[in-house]
Coordinates of C-alpha atoms in Angstrom, one line a residue:
Chain A
M869 CA 3.8 44.3 182.4
K870 CA 5.5 47.4 181.0
T871 CA 2.4 48.8 179.4
K872 CA 0.5 48.3 182.7
K873 CA 3.2 50.3 184.4
I874 CA 3.0 53.1 181.9
K875 CA -0.8 53.1 182.1
F876 CA -0.6 53.4 185.9
S877 CA 1.8 56.3 185.8
L878 CA -0.4 58.0 183.2
I879 CA -3.4 57.6 185.5
M880 CA -1.4 59.0 188.4
T881 CA -0.3 62.0 186.2
Y882 CA -3.9 62.8 185.4
V883 CA -5.0 62.5 189.0
A884 CA -2.3 65.1 189.7
V885 CA -3.5 67.3 186.8
I886 CA -7.1 67.2 188.1
G887 CA -5.9 67.9 191.6
Y888 CA -4.0 71.0 190.5
I889 CA -6.9 72.2 188.4
I890 CA -9.2 71.9 191.3
F891 CA -6.8 73.5 193.8
L892 CA -6.0 76.4 191.5
G893 CA -9.4 77.0 189.9
F894 CA -12.0 75.9 192.3
P895 CA -11.7 78.7 194.9
F896 CA -12.2 81.3 192.1
V897 CA -15.1 79.4 190.5
W898 CA -16.8 79.1 194.0
M899 CA -16.4 82.8 194.6
F900 CA -18.0 83.6 191.3
T901 CA -21.0 81.3 191.8
T902 CA -21.4 82.5 195.4
S903 CA -21.8 86.0 193.9
L904 CA -24.8 84.7 192.0
K905 CA -26.6 83.2 195.0
S906 CA -29.5 84.8 196.7
P907 CA -29.4 85.7 200.4
M908 CA -32.0 83.0 200.9
E909 CA -29.9 80.3 199.2
L910 CA -26.9 81.4 201.2
L911 CA -28.8 80.7 204.4
S912 CA -29.2 77.0 203.7
L913 CA -26.6 74.6 205.0
D914 CA -26.4 72.5 201.9
Q915 CA -24.7 74.5 199.2
S916 CA -24.2 73.5 195.6
L917 CA -21.6 74.9 193.2
I918 CA -24.2 76.0 190.7
P919 CA -26.7 78.5 192.1
K920 CA -30.3 77.2 192.2
K921 CA -31.4 80.5 190.8
F922 CA -29.1 83.2 189.3
Y923 CA -29.4 86.2 191.5
W924 CA -27.7 89.2 189.7
E925 CA -28.9 91.7 192.3
N926 CA -25.7 91.0 194.3
Y927 CA -23.9 93.0 191.7
S928 CA -26.2 96.0 191.8
I929 CA -26.2 95.9 195.6
I930 CA -22.4 96.0 195.8
L931 CA -22.1 98.6 192.9
N932 CA -24.6 100.9 194.6
K933 CA -22.9 100.4 198.0
R934 CA -21.6 103.8 199.0
G935 CA -18.0 104.0 198.3
L936 CA -17.3 101.0 196.2
M937 CA -17.3 102.8 192.8
H938 CA -15.6 105.8 194.3
S939 CA -12.8 103.6 195.7
A940 CA -12.5 101.9 192.4
L941 CA -12.1 105.3 190.7
N942 CA -9.4 106.2 193.3
S943 CA -7.6 102.9 192.6
L944 CA -7.8 103.6 188.9
I945 CA -6.4 107.1 189.2
V946 CA -3.6 106.0 191.5
A947 CA -2.7 103.0 189.3
L948 CA -2.8 105.0 186.1
V949 CA -0.8 108.0 187.3
T950 CA 1.7 105.7 189.0
M951 CA 2.1 103.7 185.8
V952 CA 2.7 106.7 183.6
L953 CA 5.1 108.5 186.0
T954 CA 7.1 105.4 186.8
T955 CA 7.5 104.5 183.2
I956 CA 8.6 108.0 182.2
V957 CA 11.2 108.1 184.9
A958 CA 12.3 104.5 184.5
I959 CA 13.0 104.6 180.8
P960 CA 16.0 107.0 180.7
A961 CA 17.3 105.6 184.1
G962 CA 17.0 102.0 183.0
Y963 CA 18.8 103.0 179.8
A964 CA 21.6 104.7 181.8
I965 CA 22.0 101.7 184.1
A966 CA 22.3 99.4 181.2
R967 CA 24.8 101.4 179.2
L968 CA 26.7 103.4 181.9
H969 CA 29.9 102.8 183.6
K970 CA 30.3 99.3 185.2
I971 CA 30.7 100.5 188.7
F972 CA 27.6 102.7 188.6
S973 CA 25.6 100.0 186.9
R974 CA 26.6 97.5 189.6
A975 CA 25.8 99.8 192.4
A976 CA 22.4 100.5 190.9
T977 CA 21.5 96.9 190.3
G978 CA 22.8 96.0 193.7
W979 CA 20.5 98.6 195.3
I980 CA 17.6 97.3 193.2
L981 CA 18.1 93.9 194.6
V982 CA 18.6 95.1 198.2
S983 CA 15.4 97.1 198.0
Q984 CA 13.5 93.8 197.3
V985 CA 14.9 92.3 200.5
F986 CA 14.6 94.7 203.4
P987 CA 11.4 94.4 205.4
L988 CA 8.6 97.0 204.8
S989 CA 8.1 97.0 208.6
L990 CA 11.4 98.8 208.9
I991 CA 10.9 101.5 206.3
I992 CA 7.3 102.1 206.9
I993 CA 7.8 104.3 210.0
P994 CA 10.3 106.7 208.4
L995 CA 8.3 106.6 205.2
F996 CA 5.2 107.5 207.1
I997 CA 7.0 110.4 208.8
A998 CA 8.4 111.6 205.5
V999 CA 5.0 111.6 203.8
R1000 CA 3.5 113.3 206.9
D1001 CA 6.2 116.0 206.7
L1002 CA 5.1 116.7 203.1
H1003 CA 1.5 116.9 204.4
L1004 CA 0.6 114.0 202.0
I1005 CA -0.9 111.7 204.6
D1006 CA -4.5 110.7 203.7
S1007 CA -4.0 111.9 200.1
I1008 CA -3.9 109.9 197.0
Y1009 CA -0.9 112.1 195.9
G1010 CA 1.1 110.7 198.8
L1011 CA 0.1 107.2 197.9
I1012 CA 1.2 107.8 194.3
V1013 CA 4.6 109.1 195.4
V1014 CA 5.1 106.0 197.5
Y1015 CA 3.9 103.6 194.8
I1016 CA 6.3 105.1 192.3
V1017 CA 9.1 104.5 194.7
V1018 CA 7.9 100.9 195.4
N1019 CA 7.6 100.1 191.7
L1020 CA 10.8 101.8 190.5
P1021 CA 13.3 99.1 191.4
F1022 CA 11.4 96.4 189.5
A1023 CA 10.7 98.8 186.5
L1024 CA 14.3 99.7 186.3
W1025 CA 15.3 96.1 186.4
M1026 CA 13.0 95.2 183.6
I1027 CA 13.9 98.2 181.4
R1028 CA 17.6 97.5 182.0
G1029 CA 17.1 93.9 180.9
Y1030 CA 15.3 95.0 177.7
V1031 CA 18.0 97.6 176.9
V1032 CA 20.8 95.1 177.4
S1033 CA 19.3 92.8 174.9
I1034 CA 19.5 95.5 172.2
P1035 CA 22.8 95.3 170.3
T1036 CA 24.8 98.5 170.6
D1037 CA 25.6 98.8 166.9
L1038 CA 22.7 100.9 166.0
E1039 CA 23.4 103.4 168.8
E1040 CA 27.0 103.6 167.7
A1041 CA 25.9 104.3 164.1
G1042 CA 23.7 107.0 165.4
A1043 CA 26.6 108.5 167.4
T1044 CA 28.9 108.4 164.4
D1045 CA 26.3 110.3 162.4
G1046 CA 26.4 113.0 165.1
A1047 CA 23.1 112.4 166.9
S1048 CA 22.9 113.6 170.5
S1049 CA 22.5 111.0 173.2
F1050 CA 18.9 112.2 173.8
R1051 CA 18.2 111.8 170.1
I1052 CA 19.7 108.3 170.2
L1053 CA 17.5 107.3 173.1
R1054 CA 14.4 108.8 171.5
S1055 CA 14.8 107.7 167.9
I1056 CA 16.8 104.5 168.0
V1057 CA 16.4 102.8 171.4
L1058 CA 12.8 103.8 172.3
P1059 CA 11.1 102.2 169.3
L1060 CA 12.9 99.0 170.0
L1061 CA 11.9 99.1 173.7
V1062 CA 8.1 99.5 173.1
P1063 CA 7.1 95.9 173.9
G1064 CA 9.2 95.9 177.0
I1065 CA 7.8 99.3 178.1
I1066 CA 4.3 98.1 177.7
A1067 CA 5.0 95.0 179.8
T1068 CA 6.8 97.1 182.5
S1069 CA 4.1 99.8 182.7
L1070 CA 1.3 97.3 182.9
F1071 CA 3.0 95.4 185.7
T1072 CA 3.3 98.7 187.5
F1073 CA -0.4 99.3 187.0
L1074 CA -1.1 95.8 188.4
T1075 CA 1.0 96.2 191.5
S1076 CA -0.6 99.5 192.3
W1077 CA -4.1 98.3 191.7
N1078 CA -3.5 95.3 194.0
E1079 CA -1.5 97.0 196.7
F1080 CA -2.8 97.0 200.3
F1081 CA -0.2 97.6 203.0
F1082 CA 0.9 101.2 202.1
A1083 CA -2.7 102.2 201.4
L1084 CA -3.7 100.9 204.8
V1085 CA -1.0 102.9 206.5
L1086 CA -1.2 106.1 204.5
I1087 CA -5.0 106.5 203.8
Q1088 CA -7.3 107.3 206.6
S1089 CA -10.6 108.7 205.4
T1090 CA -13.1 106.5 203.5
D1091 CA -13.5 108.8 200.6
K1092 CA -9.9 108.5 199.7
E1093 CA -9.6 104.7 200.1
T1094 CA -8.6 102.4 197.3
L1095 CA -10.5 99.4 196.2
P1096 CA -8.6 96.8 198.3
L1097 CA -9.1 99.0 201.4
N1098 CA -12.8 99.3 200.7
L1099 CA -13.3 95.6 200.2
A1100 CA -11.2 94.7 203.3
R1101 CA -13.3 97.0 205.4
F1102 CA -16.5 95.7 203.9
M1103 CA -15.4 92.1 204.7
G1104 CA -14.6 93.1 208.3
S1105 CA -18.0 94.8 208.8
E1106 CA -21.0 93.6 206.9
G1107 CA -19.3 91.1 204.5
Q1108 CA -20.0 88.1 206.7
V1109 CA -23.7 88.8 206.4
L1110 CA -23.7 90.0 202.9
L1111 CA -21.7 87.2 201.5
G1112 CA -23.2 87.4 198.0
P1113 CA -22.4 91.1 197.4
L1114 CA -18.9 90.5 199.0
A1115 CA -18.2 87.8 196.5
A1116 CA -19.5 90.0 193.7
G1117 CA -17.3 92.9 194.7
A1118 CA -14.2 90.6 195.0
F1119 CA -14.9 89.1 191.6
L1120 CA -15.3 92.6 189.9
A1121 CA -12.1 93.8 191.5
T1122 CA -10.1 90.9 190.1
I1123 CA -11.2 91.3 186.5
P1124 CA -8.8 94.2 185.7
S1125 CA -5.9 92.4 187.3
L1126 CA -6.6 89.2 185.3
I1127 CA -6.9 91.1 182.0
V1128 CA -3.7 93.1 182.6
F1129 CA -1.8 90.1 183.7
G1130 CA -3.1 88.0 180.8
V1131 CA -1.7 90.6 178.4
I1132 CA 1.8 90.8 180.0
Q1133 CA 2.5 87.3 181.3
R1134 CA 4.6 86.1 178.4
K1135 CA 6.5 89.4 178.2
L1136 CA 7.0 89.4 181.9
A1137 CA 8.9 86.1 182.0
G1138 CA 10.9 87.2 179.0
G1139 CA 11.9 90.4 180.7
L1140 CA 12.8 88.8 184.0
L1141 CA 15.0 86.3 182.2
A1142 CA 16.6 88.9 179.9
G1143 CA 17.5 90.9 183.0
A1144 CA 18.8 87.9 184.8
V1145 CA 20.9 86.3 182.1
K1146 CA 22.7 89.3 180.8
G1147 CA 23.9 90.6 184.1
Chain B
M1357 CA 37.7 73.4 164.6
K1358 CA 40.8 75.6 165.2
S1359 CA 39.7 78.3 162.8
A1360 CA 36.3 78.4 164.5
T1361 CA 37.9 79.1 167.9
R1362 CA 40.1 81.7 166.4
L1363 CA 37.1 83.4 164.9
K1364 CA 35.4 83.4 168.3
V1365 CA 38.5 85.0 169.9
Q1366 CA 38.5 87.7 167.2
D1367 CA 34.8 88.3 167.8
G1368 CA 35.6 88.8 171.4
T1369 CA 38.2 91.5 170.9
I1370 CA 35.9 93.3 168.5
E1371 CA 33.2 93.2 171.1
K1372 CA 35.5 94.6 173.8
K1373 CA 36.7 97.5 171.6
R1374 CA 33.1 98.3 170.7
K1375 CA 32.1 98.3 174.3
K1376 CA 34.9 100.7 175.2
S1377 CA 34.0 103.2 172.6
S1378 CA 30.4 103.0 173.4
Q1379 CA 31.0 103.4 177.1
K1380 CA 32.9 106.7 176.5
M1381 CA 30.1 107.9 174.4
Y1382 CA 27.3 107.1 176.9
N1383 CA 29.1 108.3 180.0
R1384 CA 28.9 111.9 179.0
G1385 CA 25.4 112.9 179.6
A1386 CA 23.8 109.8 180.9
W1387 CA 24.0 110.8 184.6
I1388 CA 21.2 113.2 184.0
Y1389 CA 19.0 110.4 182.7
A1390 CA 19.3 108.5 186.0
L1391 CA 18.5 111.5 188.2
P1392 CA 14.7 111.6 188.0
A1393 CA 14.6 108.0 189.1
F1394 CA 17.3 108.2 191.7
I1395 CA 16.2 111.3 193.6
P1396 CA 12.8 109.7 194.7
L1397 CA 14.6 106.4 195.3
V1398 CA 17.1 108.0 197.6
L1399 CA 14.5 110.2 199.3
F1400 CA 11.9 107.6 199.9
S1401 CA 13.9 104.4 200.1
V1402 CA 17.6 104.8 200.9
V1403 CA 17.0 107.6 203.5
P1404 CA 14.0 105.9 205.2
L1405 CA 16.0 102.7 205.5
A1406 CA 18.8 104.6 207.2
K1407 CA 16.4 106.6 209.3
G1408 CA 14.5 103.4 210.2
I1409 CA 17.7 101.9 211.7
W1410 CA 18.4 105.1 213.5
T1411 CA 14.8 105.3 214.9
A1412 CA 15.4 101.9 216.5
F1413 CA 17.8 103.5 218.8
T1414 CA 15.4 106.3 219.9
D1415 CA 12.3 106.6 221.9
L1416 CA 10.3 108.2 219.0
E1417 CA 6.5 108.1 219.3
A1418 CA 3.8 108.9 216.9
G1419 CA 2.9 112.5 217.9
L1420 CA 3.6 115.3 215.4
Y1421 CA 5.9 117.4 217.7
F1422 CA 7.5 114.5 219.5
K1423 CA 11.2 115.2 220.1
P1424 CA 13.0 111.8 220.1
K1425 CA 15.9 111.0 222.4
F1426 CA 18.7 108.7 221.5
I1427 CA 18.5 105.8 224.0
W1428 CA 21.1 103.4 222.6
F1429 CA 20.1 99.8 223.0
D1430 CA 17.1 100.3 225.4
N1431 CA 14.6 99.3 222.8
F1432 CA 16.5 96.1 222.1
R1433 CA 16.9 95.3 225.8
R1434 CA 13.2 95.7 226.3
L1435 CA 12.5 93.6 223.2
L1436 CA 14.6 90.7 224.5
G1437 CA 12.1 90.3 227.4
D1438 CA 9.0 90.8 225.2
S1439 CA 7.7 87.3 225.1
L1440 CA 4.7 88.3 222.9
F1441 CA 7.1 89.6 220.2
W1442 CA 9.2 86.4 220.3
H1443 CA 6.0 84.3 220.1
S1444 CA 5.1 86.2 217.0
F1445 CA 8.6 86.0 215.7
N1446 CA 8.5 82.2 216.0
I1447 CA 5.3 82.0 214.1
G1448 CA 6.9 84.2 211.4
V1449 CA 9.9 81.9 211.0
I1450 CA 7.8 78.7 210.9
W1451 CA 5.4 80.3 208.5
A1452 CA 8.2 81.5 206.2
V1453 CA 9.8 78.1 206.1
S1454 CA 6.7 76.0 205.8
C1455 CA 5.1 78.2 203.3
T1456 CA 8.2 78.3 201.1
V1457 CA 8.7 74.5 201.3
L1458 CA 5.1 73.8 200.5
S1459 CA 4.9 76.2 197.6
L1460 CA 8.2 74.9 196.3
V1461 CA 7.0 71.3 196.3
L1462 CA 3.6 72.2 194.8
G1463 CA 5.1 74.6 192.2
F1464 CA 7.8 72.1 191.2
G1465 CA 5.2 69.4 190.7
L1466 CA 3.1 71.7 188.6
A1467 CA 6.1 72.8 186.5
L1468 CA 7.0 69.1 185.8
L1469 CA 3.4 68.5 184.7
L1470 CA 3.3 71.6 182.5
N1471 CA 6.6 70.4 180.9
Q1472 CA 4.9 67.3 179.5
K1473 CA 2.6 66.7 176.6
L1474 CA -0.8 66.3 178.4
R1475 CA -4.4 67.2 178.0
F1476 CA -5.8 70.3 179.7
L1477 CA -2.4 71.9 179.5
G1478 CA -3.7 75.2 178.3
L1479 CA -6.2 75.4 181.1
M1480 CA -3.6 74.4 183.7
R1481 CA -1.2 77.0 182.3
V1482 CA -3.8 79.8 182.7
L1483 CA -5.0 78.7 186.1
S1484 CA -1.4 78.3 187.4
L1485 CA -1.0 82.1 187.0
V1486 CA -4.3 83.3 188.5
P1487 CA -3.0 83.5 192.1
W1488 CA -0.1 85.7 190.9
A1489 CA -2.5 88.2 189.3
M1490 CA -5.0 88.5 192.1
P1491 CA -4.9 91.2 194.7
P1492 CA -3.9 89.7 198.1
V1493 CA -7.0 91.2 199.7
I1494 CA -9.2 89.4 197.2
V1495 CA -7.3 86.2 197.7
A1496 CA -8.1 86.5 201.4
I1497 CA -11.8 87.3 200.8
M1498 CA -12.1 84.4 198.3
W1499 CA -10.6 81.8 200.7
S1500 CA -12.6 83.0 203.6
I1501 CA -15.8 82.5 201.5
L1502 CA -14.5 79.0 200.5
L1503 CA -13.7 78.1 204.1
N1504 CA -16.9 79.6 205.6
P1505 CA -18.0 76.9 208.1
A1506 CA -21.7 77.4 207.3
V1507 CA -22.0 77.9 203.6
G1508 CA -18.5 76.9 202.3
P1509 CA -18.2 73.7 200.1
I1510 CA -15.8 72.0 202.5
R1511 CA -18.6 70.8 204.8
G1512 CA -20.4 69.2 201.9
I1513 CA -17.2 67.6 200.6
F1514 CA -16.4 66.2 204.0
N1515 CA -19.9 64.8 204.5
F1516 CA -19.8 63.3 201.0
L1517 CA -16.6 61.5 201.7
H1518 CA -17.8 60.6 205.2
L1519 CA -14.9 62.4 206.8
P1520 CA -15.1 63.8 210.3
G1521 CA -14.4 67.4 210.9
G1522 CA -16.7 69.0 208.3
D1523 CA -17.9 71.5 210.8
T1524 CA -14.5 72.9 211.5
N1525 CA -14.2 76.6 211.4
W1526 CA -10.9 76.4 209.6
L1527 CA -9.7 79.9 210.1
A1528 CA -11.0 80.3 213.6
D1529 CA -10.0 77.0 215.2
F1530 CA -6.9 76.9 217.3
N1531 CA -5.5 73.8 215.7
T1532 CA -6.4 74.4 212.1
A1533 CA -5.9 78.2 211.6
F1534 CA -2.2 78.2 211.1
P1535 CA -1.9 75.2 208.7
T1536 CA -4.8 76.6 206.7
V1537 CA -3.1 80.0 206.4
V1538 CA 0.1 78.2 205.3
L1539 CA -1.8 76.4 202.6
I1540 CA -3.3 79.6 201.3
G1541 CA 0.2 81.2 201.4
A1542 CA 1.5 78.4 199.3
W1543 CA -1.3 78.8 196.9
V1544 CA -0.3 82.5 196.5
G1545 CA 3.4 81.6 196.2
M1546 CA 3.1 78.8 193.6
P1547 CA 2.9 80.8 190.3
I1548 CA 6.3 82.5 190.4
I1549 CA 8.0 79.2 191.3
T1550 CA 6.1 77.3 188.7
V1551 CA 6.9 79.8 185.9
S1552 CA 10.6 80.1 186.8
I1553 CA 11.2 76.4 187.2
L1554 CA 9.2 75.7 184.0
A1555 CA 11.5 78.1 182.1
A1556 CA 14.6 76.2 183.5
L1557 CA 13.1 72.9 182.6
Q1558 CA 12.4 74.0 179.0
G1559 CA 16.0 75.2 178.8
I1560 CA 17.3 71.6 179.2
P1561 CA 18.5 70.6 175.7
Q1562 CA 16.4 67.7 174.4
E1563 CA 19.6 65.9 173.3
I1564 CA 20.8 65.5 176.9
I1565 CA 17.5 63.8 177.9
E1566 CA 17.7 61.6 174.8
A1567 CA 21.3 60.7 175.5
A1568 CA 20.4 59.7 179.1
K1569 CA 17.5 57.6 177.8
I1570 CA 19.8 55.8 175.3
D1571 CA 22.4 55.2 178.1
G1572 CA 19.6 53.4 180.0
A1573 CA 18.9 55.9 182.7
S1574 CA 15.6 55.3 184.4
A1575 CA 13.1 58.1 184.9
V1576 CA 14.2 58.5 188.5
Q1577 CA 17.8 58.7 187.4
R1578 CA 17.1 61.1 184.7
F1579 CA 15.3 63.3 187.3
R1580 CA 18.2 63.0 189.7
Y1581 CA 21.0 63.6 187.3
V1582 CA 19.5 65.7 184.5
T1583 CA 16.5 67.6 185.8
L1584 CA 17.6 68.5 189.3
P1585 CA 21.0 70.0 188.4
A1586 CA 19.3 72.1 185.7
V1587 CA 16.9 73.8 188.0
R1588 CA 19.3 74.0 191.0
A1589 CA 20.4 77.6 190.6
I1590 CA 16.9 79.0 190.0
T1591 CA 15.5 76.9 192.9
T1592 CA 18.1 78.4 195.3
A1593 CA 17.2 81.9 194.3
L1594 CA 13.5 81.1 194.5
V1595 CA 13.8 79.7 198.0
A1596 CA 15.8 82.7 199.2
L1597 CA 13.3 85.2 197.8
N1598 CA 10.3 83.3 199.1
I1599 CA 11.7 83.2 202.6
I1600 CA 12.1 86.9 202.5
W1601 CA 8.7 87.6 201.0
N1602 CA 6.8 85.3 203.3
F1603 CA 8.5 86.5 206.5
N1604 CA 7.5 90.0 205.6
S1605 CA 4.1 89.3 204.2
F1606 CA 1.2 91.3 205.6
G1607 CA -1.9 91.8 203.6
L1608 CA -3.1 88.2 203.2
V1609 CA -3.0 87.2 206.9
F1610 CA -4.2 90.7 208.0
V1611 CA -7.4 90.2 206.1
L1612 CA -7.8 86.5 206.6
T1613 CA -7.4 86.2 210.4
A1614 CA -6.0 89.6 211.6
G1615 CA -3.6 87.4 213.6
G1616 CA -6.2 85.3 215.4
P1617 CA -7.4 83.0 216.8
G1618 CA -5.6 83.7 220.0
G1619 CA -2.5 85.0 218.2
K1620 CA -2.0 81.7 216.4
T1621 CA -1.3 83.5 213.1
F1622 CA 0.1 86.8 214.5
M1623 CA 2.9 87.3 212.1
P1624 CA 5.8 89.7 213.0
A1625 CA 4.7 92.1 210.2
L1626 CA 1.3 92.4 211.9
F1627 CA 3.0 92.8 215.3
V1628 CA 5.1 95.7 214.0
Y1629 CA 2.1 97.3 212.3
N1630 CA 0.1 97.3 215.6
E1631 CA 3.0 98.5 217.6
S1632 CA 3.6 101.5 215.3
F1633 CA 0.2 102.5 214.1
K1634 CA -2.1 101.3 216.8
Y1635 CA 0.1 102.1 219.9
G1636 CA 2.3 104.7 218.2
N1637 CA 5.6 103.3 219.6
F1638 CA 7.7 104.2 216.6
G1639 CA 11.1 103.7 218.2
Y1640 CA 10.2 100.3 219.7
A1641 CA 8.5 99.1 216.5
A1642 CA 11.6 100.2 214.4
A1643 CA 13.7 98.0 216.7
M1644 CA 11.5 95.1 215.9
G1645 CA 12.0 95.9 212.2
V1646 CA 15.7 95.8 212.6
V1647 CA 15.5 92.4 214.4
M1648 CA 13.3 91.1 211.5
M1649 CA 15.8 92.3 209.0
L1650 CA 18.6 90.6 210.8
A1651 CA 16.5 87.5 211.1
V1652 CA 16.0 87.4 207.3
L1653 CA 19.7 88.0 206.7
A1654 CA 20.5 85.1 209.1
M1655 CA 18.1 82.7 207.5
L1656 CA 19.4 83.6 204.1
G1657 CA 23.0 83.2 205.3
V1658 CA 22.3 79.7 206.8
Y1659 CA 20.4 78.6 203.7
L1660 CA 22.9 79.9 201.1
R1661 CA 25.9 78.5 203.0
A1662 CA 24.3 75.1 203.2
R1663 CA 23.5 75.3 199.5
G1664 CA 27.1 76.4 198.7
R1665 CA 28.6 73.5 200.7
Q1666 CA 26.4 71.0 198.9
D1667 CA 27.5 72.4 195.6
K1668 CA 31.1 71.9 196.6
E1669 CA 30.5 68.3 197.6
S1670 CA 28.7 67.3 194.4

């Protein structure tokens, strides 16, 4: 009786496992195989998961589409510059928040949390006006400035978490030996922070690469649009007809995200928890 | 035993002293370190937030040389009678709650599975993170391909199982559009919940579970008295965050349905976007933003208070 019960619950568990695997993985697999189907095959009403004939032309169609590669380049530039600048600014500030006076540190972390809460709908208008006053509307520089600000709270939170987890002994030893605080940061703290910095900066890259809302508001001309803007526009116009190329473009745009995320996912969880536990 | 505690106390005092001396040392120049990060944060985040609230009390419009007038509560008065906005507001609340609940249930279940020794665990672990990594626009494109009424797989699956409704245009049908979008929203929201709850589950000491087993606790009892309390705090935080994120979410629905069909998925964030950047009514849109912020705070307040009361009772 008991073994029967256990067997039954094991079966149910694996039904759930398979259900989750399908729910999570199937949409992505379907998108990929759609990207390999010919226009003819996509006209028929009875579709199979595996394409009847692999049709790689979808990829050359979407890659030669005016604007896709250009927008991918825009996205890459925006994401890289945002990543570098955010990291450079966040390291000393995250360090200061972690080690500075309690009141200051509390106020800073408080603001970091608040900034995650308030609706974008509320700040987007003044932000738009501020960027407009700087004549940076429809410019990737304006987008970079906004992305740095969007990413900073999270980057600060992560770096702060990593700094807090470093024991202060080393820094004190450095101070006793007469090293300046800049020297301490550079020669003692920085080397220990490297894994955390990599995780934080890659996450910044990922957020900027994926971002849509600010790009939609701040970018107006097609030659400055980022990859998500380009694909969203493509889906709205010809995408319903050119389903194969649409799927191909969507698949290509996901690859960098998946690679970057794969590299950082373990570090990410660690950093979030370090920040949360040692408040 | 006694000496151990004494040792701990001593450790504590040493720690405190160290902290004090180090604090003195860092306070000197460290303000400068924070400046490069805090100037942009103040300029593009603190100031806009304050300005956004101020804008809600003006008649600001999109034009470059528009001189706004302070009009007190006129925007809010007008908003009270704006049935279209409240319709959208309702959709937003229902969406935020149902999406959060669904992704919590699904994410919790997945975390429980991932915490066991099963086959396909590696595959499931990787897959469980994919929705987190993908750009929202791509998620929308992917699901619209999947739900395509002509060439999507749903039709074939329905026919295979002899279910009615295979021809439904899921994202364009009045009855199915909203639930479909909620399901996709839950798909997107699952990973963070799964990862966080899994971390909490793995933090439960094995001895406690063994002890409960030896004491004869059934699986259900172990779940109720060991597992649930261990993930309680993180779940509260996750629910709160997800309500905020979902209520403010934009990109996914914007690309999936653009608010249609017939306004069935017209989220408040979309409404504010249209009001400000399509019609240029900055002041009025800012008032909507303020109402949304208050709504989020109210939802959080209700939820966290209920949670706090439960904690006191148990």
